[in-house]
Structure formats: C-alpha cells, structure tokens
Amino acid sequence: MSAGSRLPALGRLLLPLLLSISRPLAGEAARYDPTWESLDARPIPDWFDEAKFGIFLHWGVFSVPSFGSEWFWWYWQKEKREPYVKFMNANYPPGFTYEDFGPSFTAEFFDANQWADILKASGAKYIVLTSKHHEGFTLWGSKYSWAWNAVDVGPKRDIVAELASSIRNRTGLRFGLYHSLFEWFNRLFLEDAASAFMKRQFASLKSLPELYEIVNQYQPDILWSDGDGNAPDTYWNSTGFLAWLYNDSPVRDRVVTNDRWGAGTICKHGGYYTCADRYNPGHLLSHKWENCMTIDTKSWGYRRNAQLSDYLAIEDLVKLLVETVSCGGNLLMNIGPTHDGRIPVIFEERLKQMGNWLEINGEAIFSTKPWRAQNDSVTPDVWYTSKPKEDILYAIFLKWPSSGTLVLGEPKGIPRKTEVMLIGYAEPLPWVSLGEKGMMVATPLLSFTKLPYQWGWTLRITHAY
Ligand SMILES: *[C@@H]1O[C@H](CO)[C@@H](O)[C@H](O)[C@H]1NC(C)=O
Ligand SMILES: *[C@@H]1O[C@H](CO)[C@@H](O)[C@H](O)[C@H]1NC(C)=O
Ligand SMILES: *[C@@H]1O[C@H](CO)[C@@H](O)[C@H](O)[C@H]1NC(C)=O
C-alpha cells in the first residue's frame, strides 16, 4: 500500500502540490539562495569524487625571480626578509620593482599541447591553474587587470585560453582555475581594508568582475578560490556569486568549488573542504575534501634555489595519494613551471611515475569509496578503498613484507568464497582466516615475480567483510 492511499482526500489532493513546491520537477535543477545554508546543501557533482587525483600549477610573475617562494613579492617588500632583500640587492639595480619582472615572464617554450600530454601522463583527471595569484597578474587578458596581465605584458598570449583548449582537445581532463580574491598591494584593496571592509571598491570593481569573466570565458570545471585577505565573505559577496554560479552560469551543472570564500569559511562553507594547505587528516571525513600539496616541499611556485632533497620522492607521493583517497579525499599535487614556459623535468618525471603507478593500481583509486576502516589495525602502511557494488575491497600496502606473509587485521575472509588477487600478478594468493583477527595472505617472492611496478601494491579482495 502506498503512503498516498492512506491519506485523507484533501491530503491526497494537496500532496502533489506540496511536493512540487519543495522539490524541483524532474529534469529541472534545484535553485540556490545566496545563503550558506542553501549553497552548502548543493551536492558536489559526482565527477569530482570519482576523479581522486588532480595536478595544480602555480605559474605567474613570481616564476621570474623564481627564488624562495611564490610569496616573493610579499617577503621581499612587506616582510623584508633578509634572503629576499639580499637577492634583490645582489642581482638587480636599485629601484627595480616587482612589476619590472613582468616583461621577463616570456613563456617562449610554453607549448600547451606538450603540457597537456605531460599532465595527462600523470594519470590525473583534472588540473587547476593559477589564473591569478596574490600578485594580481592575470594569465588571461582580463578587462579588469589593466597592463598587468599576460596578454599585455610578458608572453602577450592568453595562457588560460591556450591551456584550456589543449587540455580539453587532447586529454579529456577537467580544467579548473585557481583565483585569488585579494591582491597584496592593490591600492583599492588596501583602502577597503583600512575602512574595515566597509568600502567594497576592490571586491566590486576587480575581484568579482574577474570571477564572472573567467567563468563566462573559460567555463572552468573547478573554481579554486583562495586569498580572502582577512575580509569576510560578505565583503566578497561570495554567496551572491556562488548562487549565480550554481543557478545561472554556463557551468552550473558541473562546476565544483572549494571552501575559501572569505574569513572563516574554510573547512566550513562552499563546496569541498581544503581546510589547510597540505591537509591530510589520516581519518575519514563526512564531507568531501581535498589535500592540496606541492612536490617542492618549500614552494608552490618554481624556485631555482631548490635542492634535490626538497622534492618529495615518488614513494612519498604514492603514500600521500593512498592515504588521502582512503580517507575520502582527492589529492591535488602541485608543480611550478618556469618563467619561460617549461615544466622542469624533475616534475615531469614525478608525474610520469605517478602515471605508471596508476596505470596498474588505478582501479584501487579512481571511482572508489572509502571502506569502513581506512588503514589496517595490525600492519602499518596498509590502506583500504572499496567498490561496494562489486563487493571489492582493495588493500594497498606500501611496504613489501619480507616475511612473505601479510597480516590484515581488518577484513574477514569467507573460506572458499573470498579471493585475494595481487594486481599485476596472475595467480590468486593463498590466504588463511584468523577468525575475528582478520586474515593472513601469502605474498609471492618478489625476486621471482618481476612485478611491473613498485612503491605500493594492491590486493583486490572479493567477498570479504
Ligand atoms: C581546440 O578545439 C577548438 C574547437 O573545439 C579549436 O577552436 C581550437 O583551436 C583547438 N585548439 C587546439 C590547441 O587544438
Ligand atoms: C551580490 O551578487 C549578486 C548575484 O550576482 C548580486 O545580485 C548582488 O547585487 C551582489 N551584491 C553586492 C552587494 O554586490
Ligand atoms: C591507522 O589505524 C590505527 C588503528 O586503527 C589508528 O590508531 C591510526 O591512527 C591510523 N592512522 C595512521 C596514519 O596510521
């Protein structure tokens, strides 16, 4: 018996009407109000959780000095940090300004097709490019960034347009844009800040128009907002903008946003949570999140003074990906191109290594769901993902057991039903039940198996619980 047939006659008449008010009609998208309550209720488009792995690119005028950090301008002129002041005094004439670096942002080797191929080879499913960092320089020919954009200064090319079309035409990867709300030294922003953000000149004349401009012109799949400059979301009119983005923009059905939309919104409002740079909680979160981190542990932008030991090794990167995905997150791994448009070969190699690892182990990463346990309770460095519909559990182990057996304290196998496969190895692996204490799996002798990969191995366990 359906619920409707038990309702009194009036209820039966009113019910369809009530439902049509509270729910959108089939095929019609929900509309959102410019309030966090409404915007936070928007489901994050599925493609994002399925994608799991993206590449972040920090590129801008900071790639010209390429010294210390992409925060070069701030550290040099605002904080007057000694290494930065010394670097300028030793290498540039007196009176040289940060803006004077602009023409040297030449990008003569920038080949968007080549970048697209390198990025795709990493196995990543999306990219996020800094369309504008805190320095204010836009990588597209913004109407709102007069004489401080890549079409007027430096390469004289629309970097965002070139990369967007190559990524889309050649790779099928999703194309996302990072955008900094505030700009360190913009006069209008500093005036607004001095008025305790009662004035809104910068937000309404610069930052918001730019956001509408990049969405309309480049239709990004991700809008990665950053740099609230300690101004509240009401100053940025973030809820007004997001309501437009979700209701009426050309990307309303597929766009994904993060949580950096004004002081206090991080880890609380918007789309997925980033919470902090390099956020990696080690436990499951109930809200979709992303771990944004950088291969150069000391900078997001390219820096010439990096040492080999400053770069994460492929073992570290695979571990971060596995931990992050097991806990319900996506990994956004950053590289910094050079001022002349190269992706340094150390980054290219790391990307290729990730791609090689994912070619074998990707089935335990992409489109997976977190399992009831994220890591093993007995053996360290074992992380779980799952495909519930197919009754598959993946156990990714980051240390090859020299003993020849791997104890898994969490999953319980069912004798004669549970099968354990090592991905990349043809034979099922023998295993025994340890009752409530889990199961013990016999791993093949590594020296005889010639597994086509390293850095982390995946067990595909079917029908365990
Ligand atoms: C990509 O495709 C668009 C049309 O879809 C075309 O206008 C553009 O020139 C192409 N770009 C590249 C780099 O092939
Ligand atoms: C905020 O954004 C909305 C949506 O675009 C707009 O209608 C409204 O006028 C904006 N408010 C302010 C104060 O800028
Ligand atoms: C792994 O699991 C154990 C026990 O279930 C837990 O105490 C530990 O914090 C987890 N995380 C890491 C990173 O090992």
Coordinates of C-alpha atoms and ligand atoms in Angstrom, one line a residue:
M1 CA 0.0 0.0 0.0
S2 CA 1.4 3.4 -0.9
A3 CA 1.5 6.2 1.6
G4 CA -0.8 8.3 -0.6
S5 CA -3.7 5.9 -0.5
R6 CA -3.9 6.2 3.3
L7 CA -4.1 10.0 3.3
P8 CA -7.5 11.7 3.6
A9 CA -8.9 13.1 0.4
L10 CA -7.7 16.6 1.0
G11 CA -4.2 15.4 1.7
R12 CA -4.2 13.3 -1.5
L13 CA -5.1 16.4 -3.4
L14 CA -2.5 18.6 -1.7
L15 CA 0.4 16.2 -1.7
P16 CA 1.5 16.5 -5.3
L17 CA 1.2 20.3 -4.9
L18 CA 3.4 20.3 -1.7
L19 CA 6.0 18.0 -3.4
S20 CA 6.2 20.3 -6.4
I21 CA 6.9 23.2 -4.1
S22 CA 9.6 21.6 -2.0
R23 CA 11.3 19.7 -4.8
P24 CA 12.4 20.7 -8.3
L25 CA 10.4 19.0 -11.1
A26 CA 12.2 16.0 -12.7
G27 CA 14.9 17.3 -15.1
E28 CA 14.9 20.7 -13.6
A29 CA 17.9 21.7 -11.5
A30 CA 17.5 23.0 -7.9
R31 CA 17.9 26.7 -7.4
Y32 CA 20.0 28.1 -4.6
D33 CA 19.6 31.1 -2.5
P34 CA 22.6 33.4 -1.7
T35 CA 22.9 31.9 1.8
W36 CA 25.4 29.4 3.1
E37 CA 22.6 27.2 4.3
S38 CA 21.2 26.9 0.8
L39 CA 24.6 26.8 -1.1
D40 CA 26.2 24.3 1.3
A41 CA 23.3 21.9 0.5
R42 CA 24.3 21.6 -3.1
P43 CA 25.6 18.1 -3.9
I44 CA 29.1 18.2 -5.2
P45 CA 29.0 16.9 -8.8
D46 CA 29.9 13.2 -8.9
W47 CA 32.8 13.5 -11.3
F48 CA 34.9 15.2 -8.6
D49 CA 34.8 12.3 -6.1
E50 CA 35.4 9.8 -8.9
A51 CA 38.5 11.8 -10.2
K52 CA 40.6 11.5 -7.0
F53 CA 43.7 13.0 -8.4
G54 CA 44.5 16.4 -9.9
I55 CA 47.5 18.5 -10.8
F56 CA 47.9 22.0 -9.5
L57 CA 50.0 24.6 -11.4
H58 CA 51.4 27.7 -9.8
W59 CA 52.6 30.0 -12.6
G60 CA 52.9 33.8 -12.7
V61 CA 55.3 36.7 -12.5
F62 CA 56.8 35.1 -9.3
S63 CA 58.2 32.4 -11.7
V64 CA 60.6 35.1 -13.0
P65 CA 62.7 35.8 -9.8
S66 CA 61.9 32.1 -9.1
F67 CA 63.6 32.5 -5.7
G68 CA 62.4 31.3 -2.3
S69 CA 58.7 31.2 -2.8
E70 CA 55.7 32.4 -4.9
W71 CA 55.3 34.8 -2.0
F72 CA 58.4 36.5 -3.2
W73 CA 56.9 40.0 -3.5
W74 CA 55.4 39.9 0.0
Y75 CA 58.5 38.5 1.6
W76 CA 60.8 41.0 -0.1
Q77 CA 58.8 44.2 0.2
K78 CA 56.4 43.7 3.1
E79 CA 58.2 41.4 5.5
K80 CA 61.7 42.5 4.2
R81 CA 63.1 39.0 4.8
E82 CA 66.8 39.0 4.6
P83 CA 67.4 36.4 1.9
Y84 CA 65.0 38.2 -0.4
V85 CA 66.4 41.7 0.2
K86 CA 69.9 40.4 -0.3
F87 CA 68.9 38.5 -3.5
M88 CA 67.5 41.7 -4.9
N89 CA 70.4 43.9 -3.9
A90 CA 72.9 41.5 -5.4
N91 CA 71.2 40.8 -8.7
Y92 CA 69.0 43.9 -9.7
P93 CA 69.7 47.6 -10.0
P94 CA 68.5 50.0 -7.3
G95 CA 64.8 51.0 -7.8
F96 CA 63.9 47.7 -9.6
T97 CA 60.3 47.0 -8.8
Y98 CA 58.3 43.8 -8.8
E99 CA 56.4 45.0 -11.8
D100 CA 59.7 45.2 -13.6
F101 CA 59.8 41.4 -13.6
G102 CA 56.6 41.3 -15.8
P103 CA 58.3 41.6 -19.2
S104 CA 60.7 38.8 -18.3
F105 CA 57.7 36.4 -17.9
T106 CA 58.3 35.4 -21.5
A107 CA 56.9 31.8 -21.8
E108 CA 58.7 31.3 -25.1
F109 CA 58.8 27.5 -24.6
F110 CA 55.2 27.3 -23.4
D111 CA 53.5 24.7 -25.6
A112 CA 50.1 24.0 -24.2
N113 CA 49.8 20.7 -26.2
Q114 CA 53.0 19.4 -24.7
W115 CA 51.9 20.4 -21.2
A116 CA 48.6 18.7 -21.8
D117 CA 50.4 15.5 -22.7
I118 CA 52.7 15.7 -19.7
L119 CA 49.8 16.3 -17.4
K120 CA 47.7 13.5 -18.8
A121 CA 50.6 11.1 -18.5
S122 CA 50.4 11.5 -14.7
G123 CA 47.1 9.7 -14.6
A124 CA 45.4 12.8 -13.1
K125 CA 41.8 13.5 -14.0
Y126 CA 41.9 17.3 -13.6
I127 CA 44.1 20.3 -13.5
V128 CA 43.9 23.6 -11.6
L129 CA 45.9 26.5 -13.0
T130 CA 46.6 29.8 -11.0
S131 CA 44.7 32.2 -13.2
K132 CA 45.7 34.9 -10.8
H133 CA 47.8 34.6 -7.6
H134 CA 48.0 37.3 -4.8
E135 CA 50.4 39.4 -7.0
G136 CA 47.3 40.2 -9.1
F137 CA 48.8 39.3 -12.5
T138 CA 46.2 37.6 -14.6
L139 CA 47.2 34.8 -17.0
W140 CA 44.3 35.8 -19.3
G141 CA 43.7 39.2 -20.9
S142 CA 41.4 40.5 -18.2
K143 CA 39.5 43.7 -18.8
Y144 CA 39.9 44.4 -15.1
S145 CA 43.7 44.0 -14.8
W146 CA 45.0 46.8 -16.9
A147 CA 48.6 46.4 -18.1
W148 CA 49.1 43.6 -15.5
N149 CA 48.1 40.5 -17.5
A150 CA 49.7 38.0 -19.8
V151 CA 48.2 39.4 -23.0
D152 CA 49.6 43.0 -22.4
V153 CA 52.8 42.1 -20.6
G154 CA 55.3 39.3 -20.9
P155 CA 54.2 36.5 -23.3
K156 CA 51.5 38.6 -24.9
R157 CA 49.4 35.4 -25.0
D158 CA 46.2 34.3 -23.4
I159 CA 47.7 31.4 -21.3
V160 CA 44.4 30.4 -19.8
A161 CA 42.8 30.1 -23.2
E162 CA 45.7 28.1 -24.7
L163 CA 45.9 25.6 -21.8
A164 CA 42.1 25.2 -21.6
S165 CA 41.8 24.3 -25.3
S166 CA 44.7 21.9 -25.3
I167 CA 43.6 20.2 -22.1
R168 CA 40.1 19.8 -23.5
N169 CA 41.0 18.9 -27.0
R170 CA 43.8 16.4 -26.3
T171 CA 43.2 14.9 -22.9
G172 CA 39.6 14.8 -21.7
L173 CA 40.9 16.0 -18.3
R174 CA 38.8 18.5 -16.4
F175 CA 40.0 22.1 -16.4
G176 CA 40.0 24.1 -13.2
L177 CA 41.1 27.6 -12.3
Y178 CA 42.6 28.9 -9.1
H179 CA 41.7 32.6 -8.4
S180 CA 43.0 34.8 -5.5
L181 CA 40.3 37.0 -4.2
F182 CA 42.6 39.6 -2.7
E183 CA 45.8 41.2 -4.1
W184 CA 48.7 42.0 -1.7
F185 CA 49.4 45.5 -2.9
N186 CA 46.3 46.6 -4.8
R187 CA 45.6 50.2 -3.8
L188 CA 41.8 49.7 -3.8
F189 CA 42.1 46.6 -1.7
L190 CA 44.3 48.4 0.8
E191 CA 41.8 51.3 1.0
D192 CA 39.0 48.8 1.6
A193 CA 41.0 47.1 4.3
A194 CA 41.6 50.5 6.0
S195 CA 37.9 51.0 6.1
A196 CA 37.5 47.7 8.0
F197 CA 35.9 46.5 4.7
M198 CA 33.0 48.9 4.9
K199 CA 34.2 50.1 1.5
R200 CA 33.8 47.5 -1.2
Q201 CA 35.6 49.1 -4.2
F202 CA 38.1 46.3 -4.8
A203 CA 35.6 43.5 -4.4
S204 CA 33.0 45.1 -6.7
L205 CA 35.3 46.6 -9.3
K206 CA 38.1 44.0 -9.5
S207 CA 37.7 40.6 -7.9
L208 CA 34.1 39.8 -8.6
P209 CA 34.1 41.0 -12.2
E210 CA 37.2 38.8 -12.8
L211 CA 35.4 35.8 -11.4
Y212 CA 32.4 36.3 -13.7
E213 CA 34.8 36.9 -16.6
I214 CA 36.8 33.7 -16.1
V215 CA 33.6 31.6 -15.6
N216 CA 32.0 33.0 -18.8
Q217 CA 35.1 32.9 -20.9
Y218 CA 36.7 29.7 -19.9
Q219 CA 33.9 27.7 -18.3
P220 CA 36.1 26.1 -15.6
D221 CA 35.1 22.7 -14.1
I222 CA 36.6 23.8 -10.8
L223 CA 36.8 27.2 -9.2
W224 CA 39.5 27.1 -6.6
S225 CA 39.2 30.2 -4.6
D226 CA 41.9 31.5 -2.3
G227 CA 43.2 34.6 -0.5
D228 CA 40.4 36.1 1.4
G229 CA 42.8 38.8 2.7
N230 CA 41.0 38.5 6.1
A231 CA 37.9 40.1 4.6
P232 CA 34.5 38.4 5.4
D233 CA 32.6 36.6 2.7
T234 CA 30.0 39.4 2.9
Y235 CA 32.7 41.8 1.6
W236 CA 33.4 39.4 -1.3
N237 CA 29.7 38.8 -1.9
S238 CA 30.7 35.2 -2.1
T239 CA 27.2 33.8 -1.5
G240 CA 25.8 36.1 -4.2
F241 CA 28.4 35.0 -6.7
L242 CA 28.0 31.3 -5.8
A243 CA 24.2 31.5 -6.2
W244 CA 24.8 32.8 -9.7
L245 CA 27.5 30.1 -10.4
Y246 CA 25.2 27.3 -9.3
N247 CA 21.9 28.7 -10.8
D248 CA 22.7 30.6 -13.9
S249 CA 26.3 30.3 -15.0
P250 CA 27.3 28.2 -18.1
V251 CA 29.0 25.7 -15.7
R252 CA 26.1 25.4 -13.2
D253 CA 25.6 21.6 -13.7
R254 CA 29.3 20.5 -13.4
V255 CA 31.3 23.2 -11.6
V256 CA 33.0 22.2 -8.3
T257 CA 34.2 24.8 -5.8
N258 CA 36.2 24.8 -2.6
D259 CA 35.8 26.4 0.8
R260 CA 38.0 29.6 0.6
W261 CA 35.4 32.3 0.1
G262 CA 36.0 34.7 3.0
A263 CA 37.5 34.8 6.5
G264 CA 36.1 31.9 8.5
T265 CA 34.6 29.9 5.6
I266 CA 37.4 27.5 5.2
C267 CA 36.6 23.9 6.3
K268 CA 33.0 25.1 6.8
H269 CA 31.3 26.6 3.8
G270 CA 31.3 26.3 0.0
G271 CA 32.0 23.1 -2.0
Y272 CA 34.6 20.6 -0.9
Y273 CA 36.9 21.3 2.1
T274 CA 40.6 22.1 1.8
C275 CA 40.9 23.2 5.5
A276 CA 44.6 24.0 5.2
D277 CA 47.4 23.6 2.7
R278 CA 48.7 20.0 2.8
Y279 CA 45.7 18.9 4.8
N280 CA 45.9 15.2 5.4
P281 CA 43.7 14.2 8.4
G282 CA 44.5 10.5 8.4
H283 CA 40.9 9.7 9.2
L284 CA 37.6 9.7 7.3
L285 CA 35.7 13.0 6.9
S286 CA 32.0 13.1 6.3
H287 CA 32.4 16.0 3.9
K288 CA 34.3 15.7 0.6
W289 CA 37.8 17.2 0.9
E290 CA 41.0 17.7 -1.0
N291 CA 44.6 17.5 0.1
C292 CA 46.5 20.2 -1.9
M293 CA 50.2 19.8 -1.6
T294 CA 53.3 20.5 -3.6
I295 CA 56.2 18.3 -4.8
D296 CA 58.7 21.0 -3.9
T297 CA 58.1 20.9 -0.1
K298 CA 59.2 24.6 0.3
S299 CA 57.4 26.4 -2.5
W300 CA 54.4 26.2 -4.8
G301 CA 56.0 28.4 -7.5
Y302 CA 59.1 27.3 -9.3
R303 CA 62.3 28.3 -7.5
R304 CA 65.8 28.0 -8.9
N305 CA 67.3 27.6 -5.4
A306 CA 65.7 24.2 -4.7
Q307 CA 67.8 21.2 -3.7
L308 CA 67.0 17.7 -4.8
S309 CA 66.1 16.8 -1.2
D310 CA 63.4 19.5 -1.1
Y311 CA 61.4 17.5 -3.6
L312 CA 59.2 14.7 -2.5
A313 CA 60.1 11.2 -3.8
I314 CA 57.7 9.1 -5.7
E315 CA 57.3 6.8 -2.6
D316 CA 56.1 9.9 -0.6
L317 CA 53.7 10.9 -3.4
V318 CA 52.2 7.4 -3.8
K319 CA 51.8 7.2 0.0
L320 CA 50.0 10.6 0.1
L321 CA 47.7 9.7 -2.7
V322 CA 46.8 6.4 -1.0
E323 CA 46.2 7.9 2.5
T324 CA 44.2 10.7 1.1
V325 CA 41.9 8.6 -1.1
S326 CA 41.4 6.0 1.7
C327 CA 40.1 8.9 3.9
G328 CA 37.7 10.2 1.3
G329 CA 39.9 13.0 -0.1
N330 CA 41.3 14.0 -3.5
L331 CA 45.0 14.7 -3.9
L332 CA 45.9 18.0 -5.7
M333 CA 49.6 17.7 -6.4
N334 CA 51.4 20.9 -7.4
I335 CA 54.1 21.7 -9.8
G336 CA 55.7 25.1 -10.7
P337 CA 56.6 25.8 -14.4
T338 CA 59.4 28.2 -15.2
H339 CA 59.2 31.8 -16.5
D340 CA 60.0 30.6 -20.0
G341 CA 57.2 28.0 -20.1
R342 CA 58.9 24.7 -19.2
I343 CA 57.7 22.1 -16.8
P344 CA 61.0 21.2 -15.1
V345 CA 62.0 17.6 -15.9
I346 CA 62.0 16.7 -12.2
F347 CA 58.3 17.4 -12.1
E348 CA 57.8 15.7 -15.4
E349 CA 59.5 12.6 -14.0
R350 CA 57.3 12.6 -10.9
L351 CA 54.2 13.0 -13.0
K352 CA 55.2 10.1 -15.2
Q353 CA 56.0 7.9 -12.2
M354 CA 52.5 8.6 -10.7
G355 CA 51.1 7.7 -14.1
N356 CA 53.0 4.5 -14.3
W357 CA 51.8 3.5 -10.8
L358 CA 48.2 4.4 -11.5
E359 CA 48.2 2.5 -14.8
I360 CA 48.5 -0.7 -12.7
N361 CA 46.9 0.4 -9.4
G362 CA 44.3 2.9 -10.7
E363 CA 41.4 0.6 -10.2
A364 CA 42.0 0.8 -6.4
I365 CA 42.0 4.7 -6.6
F366 CA 39.6 6.0 -9.3
S367 CA 35.8 5.8 -8.6
T368 CA 36.4 4.0 -5.3
K369 CA 34.6 4.7 -2.0
P370 CA 36.2 4.7 1.5
W371 CA 35.8 1.5 3.4
R372 CA 34.6 1.1 7.0
A373 CA 38.3 1.1 8.1
Q374 CA 40.8 3.4 6.4
N375 CA 44.0 1.7 7.4
D376 CA 44.9 -1.6 9.0
S377 CA 44.9 -2.0 12.8
V378 CA 47.7 -4.6 12.8
T379 CA 50.0 -3.9 9.9
P380 CA 51.2 -0.3 9.4
D381 CA 51.1 1.3 6.0
V382 CA 48.1 -0.7 4.7
W383 CA 45.2 1.5 3.4
Y384 CA 41.8 0.5 2.2
T385 CA 39.5 1.6 -0.5
S386 CA 36.4 -0.2 -1.9
K387 CA 33.9 -0.8 -4.6
P388 CA 30.8 -1.7 -2.6
K389 CA 28.6 -2.5 -5.6
E390 CA 31.0 -5.2 -6.8
D391 CA 31.8 -6.3 -3.2
I392 CA 35.5 -5.5 -3.8
L393 CA 37.9 -4.4 -1.1
Y394 CA 41.3 -3.0 -2.0
A395 CA 44.2 -3.2 0.4
I396 CA 47.1 -1.1 -0.7
F397 CA 50.3 -1.9 1.1
L398 CA 53.3 0.5 0.9
K399 CA 55.9 -1.9 2.3
W400 CA 56.6 -5.3 0.7
P401 CA 56.5 -7.8 3.5
S402 CA 60.0 -9.5 3.7
S403 CA 58.4 -12.3 5.7
G404 CA 56.3 -13.5 2.8
T405 CA 53.1 -13.0 4.6
L406 CA 50.8 -10.0 5.2
V407 CA 48.5 -9.9 8.1
L408 CA 45.4 -7.9 7.6
G409 CA 43.7 -7.2 10.9
E410 CA 40.6 -5.6 9.5
P411 CA 39.0 -7.7 6.7
K412 CA 37.4 -11.0 7.5
G413 CA 37.5 -13.5 4.6
I414 CA 35.0 -16.2 3.9
P415 CA 36.6 -19.6 3.2
R416 CA 36.0 -20.9 -0.3
K417 CA 34.4 -17.6 -1.3
T418 CA 36.9 -14.8 -0.6
E419 CA 39.5 -14.4 -3.4
V420 CA 42.7 -12.4 -3.0
M421 CA 44.4 -11.2 -6.1
L422 CA 47.6 -9.1 -6.3
I423 CA 47.1 -6.6 -9.1
G424 CA 49.7 -7.2 -11.8
Y425 CA 50.2 -10.8 -10.8
A426 CA 48.3 -13.7 -12.5
E427 CA 47.7 -16.2 -9.7
P428 CA 45.3 -15.8 -6.8
L429 CA 47.2 -15.5 -3.5
P430 CA 46.7 -18.2 -0.8
W431 CA 45.2 -16.9 2.4
V432 CA 44.0 -18.2 5.8
S433 CA 41.4 -16.9 8.1
L434 CA 42.5 -15.6 11.5
G435 CA 38.9 -15.6 12.7
E436 CA 38.0 -12.3 14.3
K437 CA 41.6 -11.2 14.0
G438 CA 41.4 -10.9 10.2
M439 CA 43.3 -12.8 7.6
M440 CA 46.8 -13.7 6.6
V441 CA 47.9 -13.5 3.0
A442 CA 50.9 -15.2 1.4
T443 CA 52.7 -12.9 -0.9
P444 CA 54.8 -14.2 -3.8
L445 CA 58.6 -14.0 -3.6
L446 CA 59.3 -10.5 -5.0
S447 CA 62.5 -11.6 -6.7
F448 CA 60.7 -14.2 -8.7
T449 CA 57.6 -12.3 -9.6
K450 CA 59.1 -9.3 -11.6
L451 CA 56.1 -7.2 -10.7
P452 CA 55.8 -4.4 -13.3
Y453 CA 55.7 -1.7 -10.7
Q454 CA 56.9 -0.7 -7.2
W455 CA 56.3 1.9 -4.5
G456 CA 53.0 0.3 -3.5
W457 CA 51.0 -2.8 -4.2
T458 CA 47.3 -3.6 -4.3
L459 CA 45.4 -6.6 -3.1
R460 CA 41.9 -7.0 -4.7
I461 CA 39.9 -8.9 -2.1
T462 CA 36.4 -10.0 -3.2
H463 CA 33.6 -11.0 -0.8
A464 CA 35.3 -10.1 2.4
Y465 CA 33.7 -8.1 5.2
Ligands
LIG1 C1 40.6 23.1 -29.7 O1 39.3 23.0 -30.2 C2 38.7 24.2 -30.5 C3 37.3 23.9 -31.0 O2 36.7 23.0 -30.2 C4 39.5 25.0 -31.5 O3 38.9 26.2 -31.8 C5 40.9 25.2 -31.0 O4 41.7 25.8 -32.0 C6 41.5 23.8 -30.6 N1 42.8 24.1 -30.0 C7 43.9 23.3 -30.2 C8 45.1 23.7 -29.4 O5 43.9 22.4 -30.9
LIG2 C1 26.0 40.1 -4.9 O1 25.8 39.2 -6.0 C2 24.5 39.1 -6.5 C3 24.5 38.0 -7.6 O2 25.3 38.3 -8.7 C4 24.0 40.4 -7.0 O3 22.7 40.3 -7.4 C5 24.1 41.4 -5.9 O4 23.8 42.7 -6.3 C6 25.5 41.5 -5.3 N1 25.6 42.3 -4.1 C7 26.5 43.2 -3.9 C8 26.4 43.9 -2.6 O5 27.4 43.3 -4.6
LIG3 C1 45.6 3.7 11.5 O1 44.8 2.9 12.3 C2 45.1 2.9 13.7 C3 44.2 1.9 14.3 O2 43.0 1.6 13.6 C4 44.9 4.3 14.2 O3 45.2 4.3 15.6 C5 45.9 5.2 13.4 O4 45.8 6.5 13.9 C6 45.6 5.1 12.0 N1 46.3 6.1 11.2 C7 47.6 6.1 10.8 C8 48.0 7.2 10.0 O5 48.3 5.1 11.0

